[in-house]
XYZ file of C-alpha atoms in Angstrom:
711
model
C -17.332 27.550 27.546
C -20.934 28.542 26.779
C -19.842 29.829 23.380
C -18.567 26.339 22.562
C -21.744 24.565 23.670
C -23.526 23.068 20.651
C -26.348 21.656 22.729
C -27.693 18.181 23.333
C -29.178 16.658 20.183
C -29.224 12.929 20.786
C -31.536 11.331 18.242
C -33.596 8.271 19.086
C -32.089 4.864 18.436
C -34.297 4.410 15.373
C -33.382 7.832 13.959
C -29.688 7.197 14.674
C -29.884 3.862 12.874
C -31.525 5.528 9.858
C -28.807 8.198 9.852
C -26.086 5.536 9.874
C -27.800 3.603 7.097
C -28.268 6.717 4.960
C -24.638 7.829 5.266
C -23.478 4.240 4.643
C -25.455 4.144 1.386
C -24.039 7.563 0.433
C -20.482 6.317 1.032
C -20.976 3.173 -1.048
C -22.779 5.085 -3.814
C -19.896 7.541 -4.195
C -17.514 4.605 -4.598
C -19.692 3.208 -7.374
C -18.776 6.185 -9.577
C -15.529 4.388 -10.532
C -17.515 1.303 -11.567
C -19.835 3.433 -13.693
C -16.887 5.142 -15.387
C -15.158 1.895 -16.377
C -18.080 -0.510 -16.772
C -17.717 -0.431 -20.570
C -13.920 -0.893 -20.559
C -13.499 -4.470 -21.748
C -9.705 -4.153 -21.425
C -10.159 -3.719 -17.650
C -12.165 -6.926 -17.242
C -11.296 -10.547 -16.603
C -13.836 -13.358 -16.193
C -16.558 -10.805 -17.014
C -15.668 -8.616 -14.025
C -13.624 -5.465 -13.528
C -10.211 -6.232 -12.073
C -8.885 -4.629 -8.891
C -6.699 -1.525 -8.968
C -4.094 -2.211 -6.281
C -1.139 -4.575 -6.629
C -1.095 -5.583 -2.969
C -4.674 -6.799 -3.169
C -3.561 -9.797 -5.184
C -1.603 -11.011 -2.141
C -4.766 -11.601 -0.126
C -6.654 -12.707 -3.239
C -4.103 -15.513 -3.662
C -4.754 -16.657 -0.101
C -8.527 -16.583 -0.636
C -8.152 -18.515 -3.905
C -6.091 -21.213 -2.204
C -8.560 -21.485 0.695
C -11.432 -21.916 -1.748
C -9.412 -24.557 -3.646
C -8.457 -26.217 -0.352
C -4.804 -25.804 -1.331
C -3.029 -25.003 1.935
C 0.384 -26.454 1.081
C 2.139 -23.245 -0.045
C 3.701 -21.517 2.970
C 4.035 -18.294 0.955
C 0.300 -18.045 0.310
C -1.449 -15.928 2.995
C -4.131 -18.502 3.731
C -3.902 -17.757 7.465
C -4.647 -14.025 7.180
C -7.939 -12.554 8.347
C -8.440 -10.779 5.011
C -8.067 -13.952 2.944
C -10.246 -15.997 5.302
C -13.004 -13.389 5.340
C -12.851 -13.089 1.543
C -13.082 -16.858 1.091
C -15.987 -17.016 3.563
C -17.917 -14.271 1.767
C -17.282 -15.931 -1.595
C -18.694 -19.197 -0.240
C -21.868 -17.715 1.229
C -22.582 -15.106 -1.451
C -23.663 -15.841 -5.042
C -20.665 -13.983 -6.462
C -17.302 -14.955 -7.919
C -14.023 -14.323 -6.110
C -13.275 -11.541 -8.620
C -16.549 -9.778 -7.740
C -16.066 -10.150 -3.984
C -12.550 -8.678 -3.961
C -13.709 -5.847 -6.235
C -16.558 -4.628 -4.019
C -15.393 -5.579 -0.515
C -13.480 -2.293 0.012
C -16.549 -0.149 -0.729
C -18.780 -1.933 1.783
C -16.292 -2.645 4.574
C -14.706 0.818 4.556
C -18.144 2.450 4.714
C -18.627 0.806 8.118
C -16.594 3.779 9.387
C -19.842 5.732 9.608
C -21.029 3.548 12.508
C -18.422 4.568 15.135
C -18.382 8.127 13.759
C -22.102 8.658 14.357
C -22.030 6.805 17.691
C -19.073 8.861 18.972
C -21.059 12.006 18.210
C -24.038 10.522 20.048
C -21.804 9.620 23.004
C -20.633 13.233 23.180
C -24.280 14.283 23.284
C -24.870 15.421 19.704
C -25.725 12.874 17.028
C -25.462 15.518 14.313
C -21.825 16.088 15.300
C -21.094 12.482 14.402
C -23.354 12.490 11.357
C -21.665 15.451 9.652
C -18.223 14.006 10.481
C -19.279 10.614 9.104
C -20.475 12.168 5.839
C -17.209 13.997 5.266
C -14.768 11.328 6.433
C -16.427 8.561 4.421
C -15.379 10.101 1.088
C -12.419 12.369 1.905
C -9.513 12.104 -0.573
C -7.077 9.792 1.146
C -9.763 7.567 2.686
C -11.509 7.237 -0.657
C -8.234 6.588 -2.506
C -7.385 3.687 -0.212
C -10.887 2.203 0.053
C -12.446 2.747 -3.363
C -13.998 -0.080 -5.326
C -11.118 -2.339 -6.369
C -8.676 -1.150 -3.668
C -8.733 -4.545 -2.008
C -6.291 -4.313 0.900
C -6.201 -4.066 4.700
C -7.069 -0.355 4.361
C -10.685 -1.499 4.122
C -10.850 -1.616 7.940
C -7.614 0.027 9.072
C -9.453 3.174 10.203
C -12.704 1.472 11.167
C -11.131 -0.589 13.963
C -9.338 2.358 15.661
C -12.547 4.386 15.665
C -14.405 1.506 17.319
C -11.572 1.307 19.873
C -12.019 5.016 20.654
C -15.799 4.575 20.828
C -15.336 1.818 23.415
C -13.004 4.058 25.421
C -15.540 6.878 25.522
C -18.466 4.651 26.478
C -16.419 2.979 29.238
C -15.505 6.346 30.737
C -18.991 7.789 30.359
C -20.915 4.848 31.814
C -18.175 3.480 34.103
C -19.057 -0.067 33.120
C -16.678 -2.755 31.994
C -19.095 -4.130 29.369
C -18.359 -1.157 27.115
C -14.657 -1.933 27.275
C -15.479 -5.108 25.346
C -16.067 -2.941 22.247
C -12.441 -1.789 22.444
C -11.127 -5.235 23.413
C -12.812 -7.030 20.507
C -11.726 -4.279 18.113
C -8.110 -4.498 19.329
C -7.985 -8.276 18.910
C -9.579 -8.151 15.459
C -7.404 -5.201 14.410
C -4.204 -7.057 15.319
C -5.411 -10.126 13.453
C -6.498 -7.991 10.491
C -3.385 -5.811 10.209
C -0.103 -7.020 11.693
C 1.386 -3.503 11.781
C -1.442 -2.149 13.961
C 0.404 -2.717 17.254
C 2.040 0.718 17.387
C -1.235 2.605 16.986
C -3.035 0.321 19.441
C -0.280 0.860 22.014
C -0.524 4.629 21.564
C -4.325 4.572 21.898
C -4.280 2.391 25.014
C -1.473 4.508 26.458
C -3.333 7.790 26.126
C -6.513 6.159 27.435
C -4.604 5.017 30.525
C -3.098 8.479 31.077
C -6.489 10.158 30.677
C -8.533 8.007 33.053
C -5.808 7.818 35.681
C -5.360 11.584 35.582
C -9.123 12.021 35.820
C -9.671 9.532 38.661
C -6.639 7.537 39.750
C -8.386 6.254 42.886
C -11.064 4.433 40.933
C -9.923 0.802 40.890
C -12.306 0.019 38.056
C -10.054 2.125 35.849
C -7.176 -0.247 36.646
C -9.275 -3.127 35.325
C -10.178 -1.175 32.196
C -6.485 -0.685 31.405
C -5.529 -4.251 32.374
C -8.142 -5.760 30.046
C -6.954 -3.583 27.179
C -3.329 -4.566 27.810
C -4.228 -8.249 27.903
C -6.090 -7.858 24.595
C -3.035 -6.370 22.856
C -0.388 -8.661 24.376
C 1.417 -10.944 21.923
C 0.109 -14.172 23.431
C -2.071 -16.970 21.975
C -5.598 -15.769 21.308
C -7.098 -18.566 23.413
C -5.095 -17.385 26.425
C -6.276 -13.823 25.769
C -9.894 -14.935 25.728
C -9.493 -16.917 28.957
C -7.785 -14.047 30.811
C -10.249 -11.413 29.639
C -13.298 -13.626 30.189
C -12.124 -14.544 33.693
C -11.614 -10.920 34.747
C -14.854 -9.820 33.077
C -16.932 -12.483 34.857
C -15.185 -11.775 38.143
C -16.376 -8.151 38.005
C -19.944 -9.491 38.129
C -19.630 -12.262 40.710
C -16.534 -11.279 42.722
C -16.504 -7.537 42.211
C -15.077 -6.511 45.585
C -12.269 -9.076 45.466
C -11.308 -8.382 41.864
C -11.235 -4.637 42.557
C -9.035 -5.244 45.581
C -6.468 -6.990 43.363
C -6.923 -4.684 40.384
C -3.546 -2.967 40.789
C -1.744 -6.322 40.781
C -3.696 -7.439 37.717
C -2.710 -4.204 35.996
C 0.963 -4.775 36.857
C 0.845 -8.309 35.421
C -0.822 -7.052 32.248
C 1.766 -4.289 31.849
C 4.685 -6.696 32.277
C 3.076 -9.121 29.832
C 2.857 -6.415 27.156
C 6.344 -5.154 27.970
C 7.941 -8.578 27.466
C 5.849 -9.753 24.503
C 5.819 -6.574 22.436
C 7.015 -3.564 24.353
C 7.801 -0.295 22.627
C 10.150 -1.623 19.946
C 7.514 -1.642 17.160
C 6.945 2.101 17.566
C 10.676 2.826 17.504
C 11.128 0.540 14.496
C 8.365 2.279 12.512
C 9.752 5.714 13.343
C 13.165 4.625 12.117
C 11.698 3.130 8.948
C 9.437 6.007 7.917
C 10.700 9.126 9.685
C 14.411 8.678 10.383
C 15.079 6.513 7.343
C 18.442 6.038 5.675
C 19.331 5.769 2.011
C 20.802 2.269 2.292
C 20.120 -0.898 4.225
C 22.856 -3.238 5.440
C 23.294 -6.920 6.138
C 23.945 -7.652 9.781
C 26.593 -10.301 9.288
C 30.346 -9.774 9.615
C 30.475 -9.064 5.904
C 28.387 -5.946 5.379
C 26.768 -5.177 2.040
C 24.925 -1.909 1.497
C 21.776 -1.841 -0.600
C 19.472 0.807 -1.980
C 16.466 1.368 0.327
C 12.984 0.861 -1.100
C 11.572 3.816 0.861
C 13.627 6.184 -1.286
C 11.616 5.256 -4.394
C 8.104 4.806 -3.002
C 6.022 7.985 -3.329
C 3.848 6.985 -0.385
C 6.887 7.126 1.886
C 8.199 10.506 0.718
C 7.669 14.016 2.023
C 4.619 15.806 0.644
C 3.687 19.487 0.160
C 1.310 21.051 2.686
C -1.447 21.529 0.099
C -1.414 17.826 -0.772
C -1.360 17.013 2.944
C -4.392 19.243 3.602
C -6.331 18.043 0.557
C -5.861 14.399 1.448
C -7.081 14.916 5.010
C -10.013 17.273 4.406
C -10.466 17.698 0.648
C -9.387 21.335 0.541
C -6.875 23.563 2.332
C -9.579 25.876 3.714
C -11.616 22.915 4.951
C -8.502 21.543 6.627
C -7.749 24.839 8.403
C -11.348 25.072 9.627
C -11.145 21.435 10.717
C -7.963 22.091 12.657
C -9.514 25.094 14.410
C -12.602 23.025 15.140
C -10.529 20.179 16.538
C -8.733 22.498 18.960
C -12.096 23.897 20.105
C -13.433 20.358 20.352
C -10.578 19.411 22.697
C -11.420 22.404 24.888
C -15.144 21.621 24.998
C -14.796 17.838 25.224
C -11.443 16.957 26.864
C -12.228 13.286 26.289
C -11.376 13.894 22.616
C -7.740 13.831 23.709
C -8.126 10.075 23.172
C -7.973 10.788 19.430
C -4.521 12.425 19.559
C -2.641 9.278 18.415
C -4.751 9.222 15.243
C -4.065 12.893 14.579
C -0.367 12.495 15.367
C -0.011 9.520 13.037
C -1.846 11.402 10.304
C 0.320 14.487 10.694
C 3.499 12.392 10.490
C 2.640 12.295 6.779
C 4.361 15.660 6.337
C 7.640 13.834 6.935
C 6.899 10.165 6.379
C 4.655 10.215 3.316
C 1.061 10.492 2.157
C 0.079 6.967 3.196
C -0.365 8.183 6.791
C -2.777 11.061 6.103
C -5.726 8.684 6.196
C -5.441 8.262 9.987
C -6.225 11.937 10.607
C -9.242 11.979 8.271
C -12.022 10.957 10.713
C -10.713 13.127 13.555
C -10.331 16.231 11.401
C -13.854 15.532 10.111
C -15.038 15.821 13.709
C -13.150 19.112 13.893
C -14.949 20.454 10.819
C -18.314 19.208 12.049
C -17.842 20.907 15.404
C -16.627 24.145 13.780
C -19.771 24.264 11.625
C -22.118 23.575 14.539
C -20.423 26.178 16.745
C -20.433 28.723 13.917
C -24.147 28.188 13.374
C -24.729 29.636 16.849
C -23.793 33.088 15.514
C -27.366 33.476 14.218
C -28.728 33.217 17.756
C -27.461 36.740 18.520
C -29.767 38.469 16.007
C -32.537 35.969 15.132
C -34.967 35.517 18.009
C -37.776 33.663 16.330
C -37.152 30.015 17.140
C -38.662 28.652 13.919
C -36.745 31.099 11.717
C -33.549 30.454 13.667
C -33.897 26.710 13.181
C -34.536 27.229 9.457
C -31.538 29.580 8.966
C -29.204 27.330 10.957
C -30.307 24.366 8.865
C -29.539 26.229 5.620
C -26.149 27.383 6.950
C -25.142 23.874 8.077
C -26.331 22.363 4.783
C -24.304 24.855 2.733
C -21.227 24.208 4.895
C -21.594 20.443 4.446
C -21.983 20.802 0.673
C -18.952 23.094 0.592
C -16.863 20.427 2.334
C -18.231 17.530 0.297
C -17.942 19.131 -3.150
C -14.121 19.007 -3.613
C -14.104 15.422 -2.380
C -16.862 14.334 -4.755
C -15.068 16.215 -7.543
C -11.900 14.310 -6.669
C -13.777 11.004 -6.829
C -15.129 11.912 -10.260
C -11.635 12.764 -11.546
C -9.738 9.959 -9.808
C -9.866 7.488 -12.679
C -7.408 4.882 -11.473
C -6.843 2.049 -13.973
C -6.775 -1.623 -13.049
C -3.387 -3.106 -12.133
C -3.192 -5.060 -15.383
C -5.214 -4.948 -18.562
C -6.937 -7.914 -20.133
C -4.146 -8.627 -22.635
C -1.545 -8.754 -19.868
C -3.661 -11.142 -17.824
C -4.043 -13.335 -20.898
C -0.256 -13.674 -20.902
C -0.226 -14.570 -17.200
C -3.106 -17.008 -17.595
C -1.260 -18.754 -20.426
C 1.936 -18.783 -18.360
C 0.007 -20.442 -15.526
C -0.960 -23.246 -17.910
C 2.691 -23.741 -18.948
C 4.628 -23.333 -15.700
C 4.405 -25.570 -12.647
C 3.548 -24.220 -9.206
C 7.131 -24.711 -7.950
C 8.633 -22.763 -10.851
C 9.812 -19.176 -10.469
C 8.979 -16.073 -12.477
C 11.581 -13.308 -12.329
C 10.225 -9.783 -12.648
C 10.067 -6.548 -10.670
C 8.270 -6.533 -7.326
C 5.380 -4.384 -8.588
C 4.061 -7.388 -10.505
C 4.841 -10.116 -7.948
C 1.423 -10.516 -6.327
C -0.630 -10.396 -9.570
C 1.660 -13.014 -11.126
C 1.221 -15.329 -8.150
C -2.551 -14.896 -8.367
C -3.032 -15.348 -12.119
C -0.171 -17.771 -12.873
C 0.061 -19.625 -9.540
C 3.884 -19.679 -9.516
C 6.676 -18.427 -7.246
C 8.315 -15.010 -7.464
C 11.548 -13.736 -5.916
C 10.165 -10.340 -4.874
C 6.717 -8.852 -4.431
C 4.881 -6.118 -2.560
C 5.979 -7.562 0.788
C 9.364 -9.038 -0.087
C 11.292 -6.125 -1.584
C 14.097 -5.208 0.770
C 17.361 -3.997 -0.728
C 19.118 -7.374 -0.576
C 16.184 -9.090 -2.325
C 15.774 -6.388 -4.965
C 19.455 -6.281 -5.901
C 19.615 -9.686 -7.681
C 16.398 -9.049 -9.626
C 17.524 -5.570 -10.644
C 20.857 -7.140 -11.659
C 19.042 -9.723 -13.815
C 16.941 -7.118 -15.610
C 19.643 -4.497 -16.170
C 22.844 -6.492 -16.807
C 23.951 -8.465 -19.869
C 22.191 -11.714 -20.759
C 24.910 -14.060 -19.496
C 25.237 -12.357 -16.121
C 21.443 -12.222 -15.854
C 21.004 -15.926 -16.569
C 23.653 -16.931 -14.035
C 22.223 -14.634 -11.368
C 18.675 -15.886 -12.017
C 19.666 -19.524 -11.465
C 21.759 -18.640 -8.412
C 19.097 -16.498 -6.758
C 16.304 -19.015 -7.274
C 18.272 -22.000 -6.028
C 19.666 -20.097 -3.044
C 16.187 -18.769 -2.224
C 15.025 -22.370 -1.974
C 18.046 -23.234 0.161
C 17.404 -20.263 2.432
C 13.931 -21.623 3.206
C 15.585 -24.713 4.714
C 18.951 -23.428 5.977
C 17.751 -19.990 7.158
C 20.814 -17.971 6.133
C 20.079 -14.252 5.967
C 21.509 -13.265 2.576
C 21.699 -15.117 -0.729
C 24.612 -13.008 -1.997
C 26.757 -13.462 1.088
C 26.085 -17.197 1.156
C 26.968 -17.409 -2.549
C 30.243 -15.575 -1.926
C 31.117 -17.974 0.871
C 30.269 -21.060 -1.190
C 32.220 -19.817 -4.221
C 35.208 -18.700 -2.094
C 35.047 -14.994 -2.953
C 36.028 -12.249 -0.514
C 35.192 -9.363 -2.839
C 31.578 -8.897 -3.925
C 32.553 -7.011 -7.078
C 34.849 -9.825 -8.204
C 32.046 -12.290 -7.564
C 29.555 -10.281 -9.621
C 32.057 -9.867 -12.453
C 32.577 -13.631 -12.535
C 28.917 -14.089 -13.496
C 29.718 -12.654 -16.927
C 31.213 -15.984 -17.972
C 29.226 -18.808 -19.547
C 31.634 -21.182 -17.810
C 30.429 -20.138 -14.367
C 29.597 -23.305 -12.428
C 25.980 -23.087 -11.372
C 24.144 -25.087 -8.689
C 22.036 -28.023 -9.792
C 18.771 -27.034 -11.466
C 15.726 -27.962 -9.367
C 12.972 -26.066 -11.182
C 12.269 -23.920 -14.213
C 12.726 -20.156 -14.263
C 10.776 -17.698 -16.429
C 11.442 -14.009 -17.091
C 8.286 -11.903 -17.236
C 9.015 -8.675 -19.145
C 5.975 -6.374 -19.436
C 5.805 -3.281 -21.590
C 4.773 -1.230 -18.542
C 8.200 -1.862 -16.969
C 9.661 0.689 -19.386
C 8.019 3.382 -17.238
C 10.016 2.366 -14.156
C 13.159 0.907 -15.739
C 15.471 3.699 -14.467
C 14.133 3.042 -10.948
C 14.731 -0.687 -11.351
C 18.306 0.114 -12.347
C 18.926 2.089 -9.125
C 18.863 -1.074 -7.027
C 21.866 -2.676 -8.711
C 23.694 0.398 -9.997
C 25.716 0.876 -6.814
C 28.837 -0.360 -5.054
C 27.625 -2.871 -2.465
C 30.750 -2.381 -0.356
C 30.298 1.363 0.166
C 26.639 1.815 -0.740
C 27.593 4.639 -3.112
C 25.775 4.953 -6.423
C 27.706 4.278 -9.607
C 27.612 6.818 -12.462
C 24.038 7.259 -13.624
C 23.010 5.479 -16.798
C 21.197 7.396 -19.511
C 17.656 6.332 -20.326
C 14.946 8.509 -21.859
C 11.499 7.480 -23.037
C 8.907 9.636 -24.758
C 5.787 9.436 -26.873
C 5.614 13.197 -27.224
C 7.826 14.299 -30.070
C 7.724 16.545 -33.140
C 9.184 15.777 -36.545
C 10.520 19.128 -37.781
C 12.061 17.899 -41.014
C 15.777 17.534 -40.397
C 15.221 17.386 -36.630
C 13.034 15.206 -34.419
C 12.419 17.079 -31.163
C 11.984 14.549 -28.358
C 11.495 17.185 -25.662
C 13.573 17.991 -22.567
C 16.401 19.332 -24.707
C 16.890 16.090 -26.656
C 16.838 16.280 -30.463
C 17.692 13.783 -33.190
C 19.575 15.407 -36.087
C 18.779 13.272 -39.117
C 21.591 14.471 -41.375
C 24.736 12.817 -40.120
C 23.007 10.572 -37.569
C 23.562 12.790 -34.557
C 21.737 13.494 -31.329
C 21.701 16.636 -29.223
C 21.346 16.150 -25.457
C 21.225 19.552 -23.837
C 24.197 21.437 -25.253
C 26.116 18.296 -26.176
C 25.969 16.893 -29.703
C 26.961 13.241 -30.186
C 27.024 10.712 -32.982
C 24.533 7.879 -32.664
C 25.800 4.325 -32.361
C 22.662 2.934 -33.983
C 19.158 3.970 -34.945
C 16.701 1.082 -34.686
C 13.052 0.947 -35.735
C 10.850 -1.867 -34.413
C 7.273 -2.632 -35.432
C 4.874 -5.564 -35.458
C 3.717 -6.899 -38.825
C 0.193 -8.114 -39.513
C 0.996 -11.567 -38.176
C 2.106 -10.061 -34.884
C 5.793 -10.738 -35.448
C 8.354 -8.106 -34.480
C 10.325 -6.609 -37.346
C 13.547 -4.615 -36.854
C 15.265 -2.121 -39.105
C 18.777 -1.309 -37.884
C 20.933 1.565 -39.088
C 24.459 1.308 -37.653
C 26.172 4.712 -37.607
C 29.174 5.017 -35.256
C 30.270 1.908 -33.283
C 32.297 4.066 -30.877
C 29.302 6.124 -29.758
C 27.686 5.257 -26.393
C 24.172 6.425 -27.408
C 21.455 4.362 -29.101
C 17.997 5.395 -30.305
C 15.114 2.952 -30.695
C 11.857 4.004 -32.323
C 9.128 1.562 -31.251
C 6.861 2.393 -34.155
C 3.875 0.293 -33.079
C 3.829 2.198 -29.777
C 4.752 5.587 -31.308
C 7.550 5.689 -28.721
C 11.217 6.746 -28.744
C 13.898 5.354 -26.451
C 17.270 7.056 -26.042
C 19.707 5.014 -23.986
C 23.374 4.423 -23.318
C 25.307 1.229 -24.035
C 24.714 -0.414 -20.669
C 20.953 0.130 -20.777
C 20.845 -0.917 -24.443
C 22.621 -4.197 -23.639
C 20.447 -4.887 -20.596
C 18.523 -8.132 -20.601
C 15.174 -6.352 -20.401
C 15.798 -4.116 -23.432
C 17.348 -6.882 -25.510
C 14.678 -9.485 -24.759
C 11.559 -7.336 -24.531
C 12.154 -4.397 -26.875
C 14.362 -6.083 -29.492
C 13.751 -9.824 -29.002
C 17.514 -10.358 -29.278
C 18.043 -13.371 -27.034
C 20.969 -15.739 -26.539
C 19.624 -19.059 -27.810
C 21.937 -20.952 -25.468
C 20.382 -19.266 -22.441
C 16.783 -18.289 -23.227
C 13.756 -19.707 -24.980
C 10.805 -17.458 -25.921
C 7.544 -18.807 -24.487
C 5.080 -15.948 -25.012
C 5.797 -12.982 -27.286
C 3.033 -10.428 -26.910
C 3.193 -6.661 -27.521
C 2.014 -6.235 -23.903
C 4.417 -8.633 -22.188
C 6.981 -11.253 -23.115
C 7.966 -14.401 -21.280
C 11.258 -16.262 -21.710
C 12.264 -19.559 -20.158
C 15.775 -19.954 -18.804
C 17.570 -22.932 -20.381
C 20.343 -23.322 -17.811
């Protein structure tokens, strides 16, 4: 054990505060690199400020906007969330616009992580242990990626709160005083209010805390009160009741200590039952099923079962990742990660209390199976592992350097080099991680104009990636967004974008009107309710019936707009997955052909599009792999000087299933089959071929196009 002893180096309160402040400034400064890189990019700015770079951030931004405008009538706006309320509050008290506040909030709030990191090191007896860990964790890959300037989301504090919870645990155990438990209690309450999905991690943290202190000293009745207070704080009961229960027990420990200790076991039992019946263990099991034991389809739970494509199969954050990516995201480099892991094991041996951090490590390591989004939870704990490994390794000089001054100097150089070694790949990553804003200025101009045309109750149909930004900039309703994108909700929108114009128009009107009905009648599935109302027993027959212009639609209650951005071309095959399946069996239908490229070579008689696809000019043919086919049509589109789209169509073989479109203004080729060519998105956005009985063009921009549904 002596070999693992790094000594007591607890700095004074003033020195500790200066260390925290210095590392905080370092963390914020590193995040300002992104601002420096894009400060001259006018296309990334709106209202004279850089826009944010995460789609989900616009969800909370909408809530903050509505709070500031005192518009609390929209039940879909997150005006009751902690994030939106805090954002609105900061915007009111600070001399900055809402756009500026949401841009910089992540950098400042996430850097608060350095506080519990340094203080945990100090609690363990070595402030430098916490300081080195704070330096590394504050800018490590995954933590930086999810808390950089512009990444306005709950991730700003999703690691900060758990580390404060752990700090409270350690102080409570060390000092055996209930006042330190308040740090954990307040953090738990705020964490639950901040992030609704935090319950599982909180339960795991409280659970391991209970196991640890009861194993260490099960006869100490004060430990029962510690656990009871934590359970009360996490129970799914009104916050006022929480405050009353916790305050009552806390005050009783001061004025009725003997009596409250005598009943501590009963209080613990009540708290346990309260948690069991208000939350229990179901959230943990649900999250494991969603992210670890996930299935390819999701089903309705009514008698009539429809099988949909699961969103988790298309989201990179929820997919398995290679070990190197896993290691880099947690520590910045594979070697640093291995040293951190070794250090963490040694840290557990030297300081058994660090077992309280196991839930964070476990959740982070789940990333190997459940996706890269979870790596961030292991970042601060592995940073402690690296810090401890470096401090222990520095002791090697003690065996052959006996001069105390020289030893101190050499150890300082060694530790400094080790810190720089760990920081360098992370700083390099920050420099290279040039994430663009969600939308560019021209796209926001379209949305701003749409907001002036459409009413708040109107709907905009588009893919879920753009749902939150549209609600923020245009102040309208959407069918799907970053939170509402389950298989049954995505299917109709995918159907609208990828099917023919008649079917799309009918589905758009149906889905909007039934979405409004569902708000009042609370049926679980639009499609199933539509089948029941239209007397269909077969979903495929029902969907086929939408191809008719004579389909009897429900009464129109509001306008519907289709938002078709150019950037959707990048994900159009993914959009198609959600409706290109048999809903009865859940099996995918034959894959449609869609290929997009801006990298091609004109070789005279052949245009090489890459990936084994070549256009043979003589004879109007196309080679796809080893197969050579006639083209149905070759179409060239380009914008003239007035901004109007011009089309040049060369019809070749009407029996061929393959079309080629050269979008000259974008220097882009599309190769697609008949179904994709006839899809509403391609016809309306790429070609501006719209059925005048069904659609009316509202905004025709090279960046995005908006059509109004006439029916």
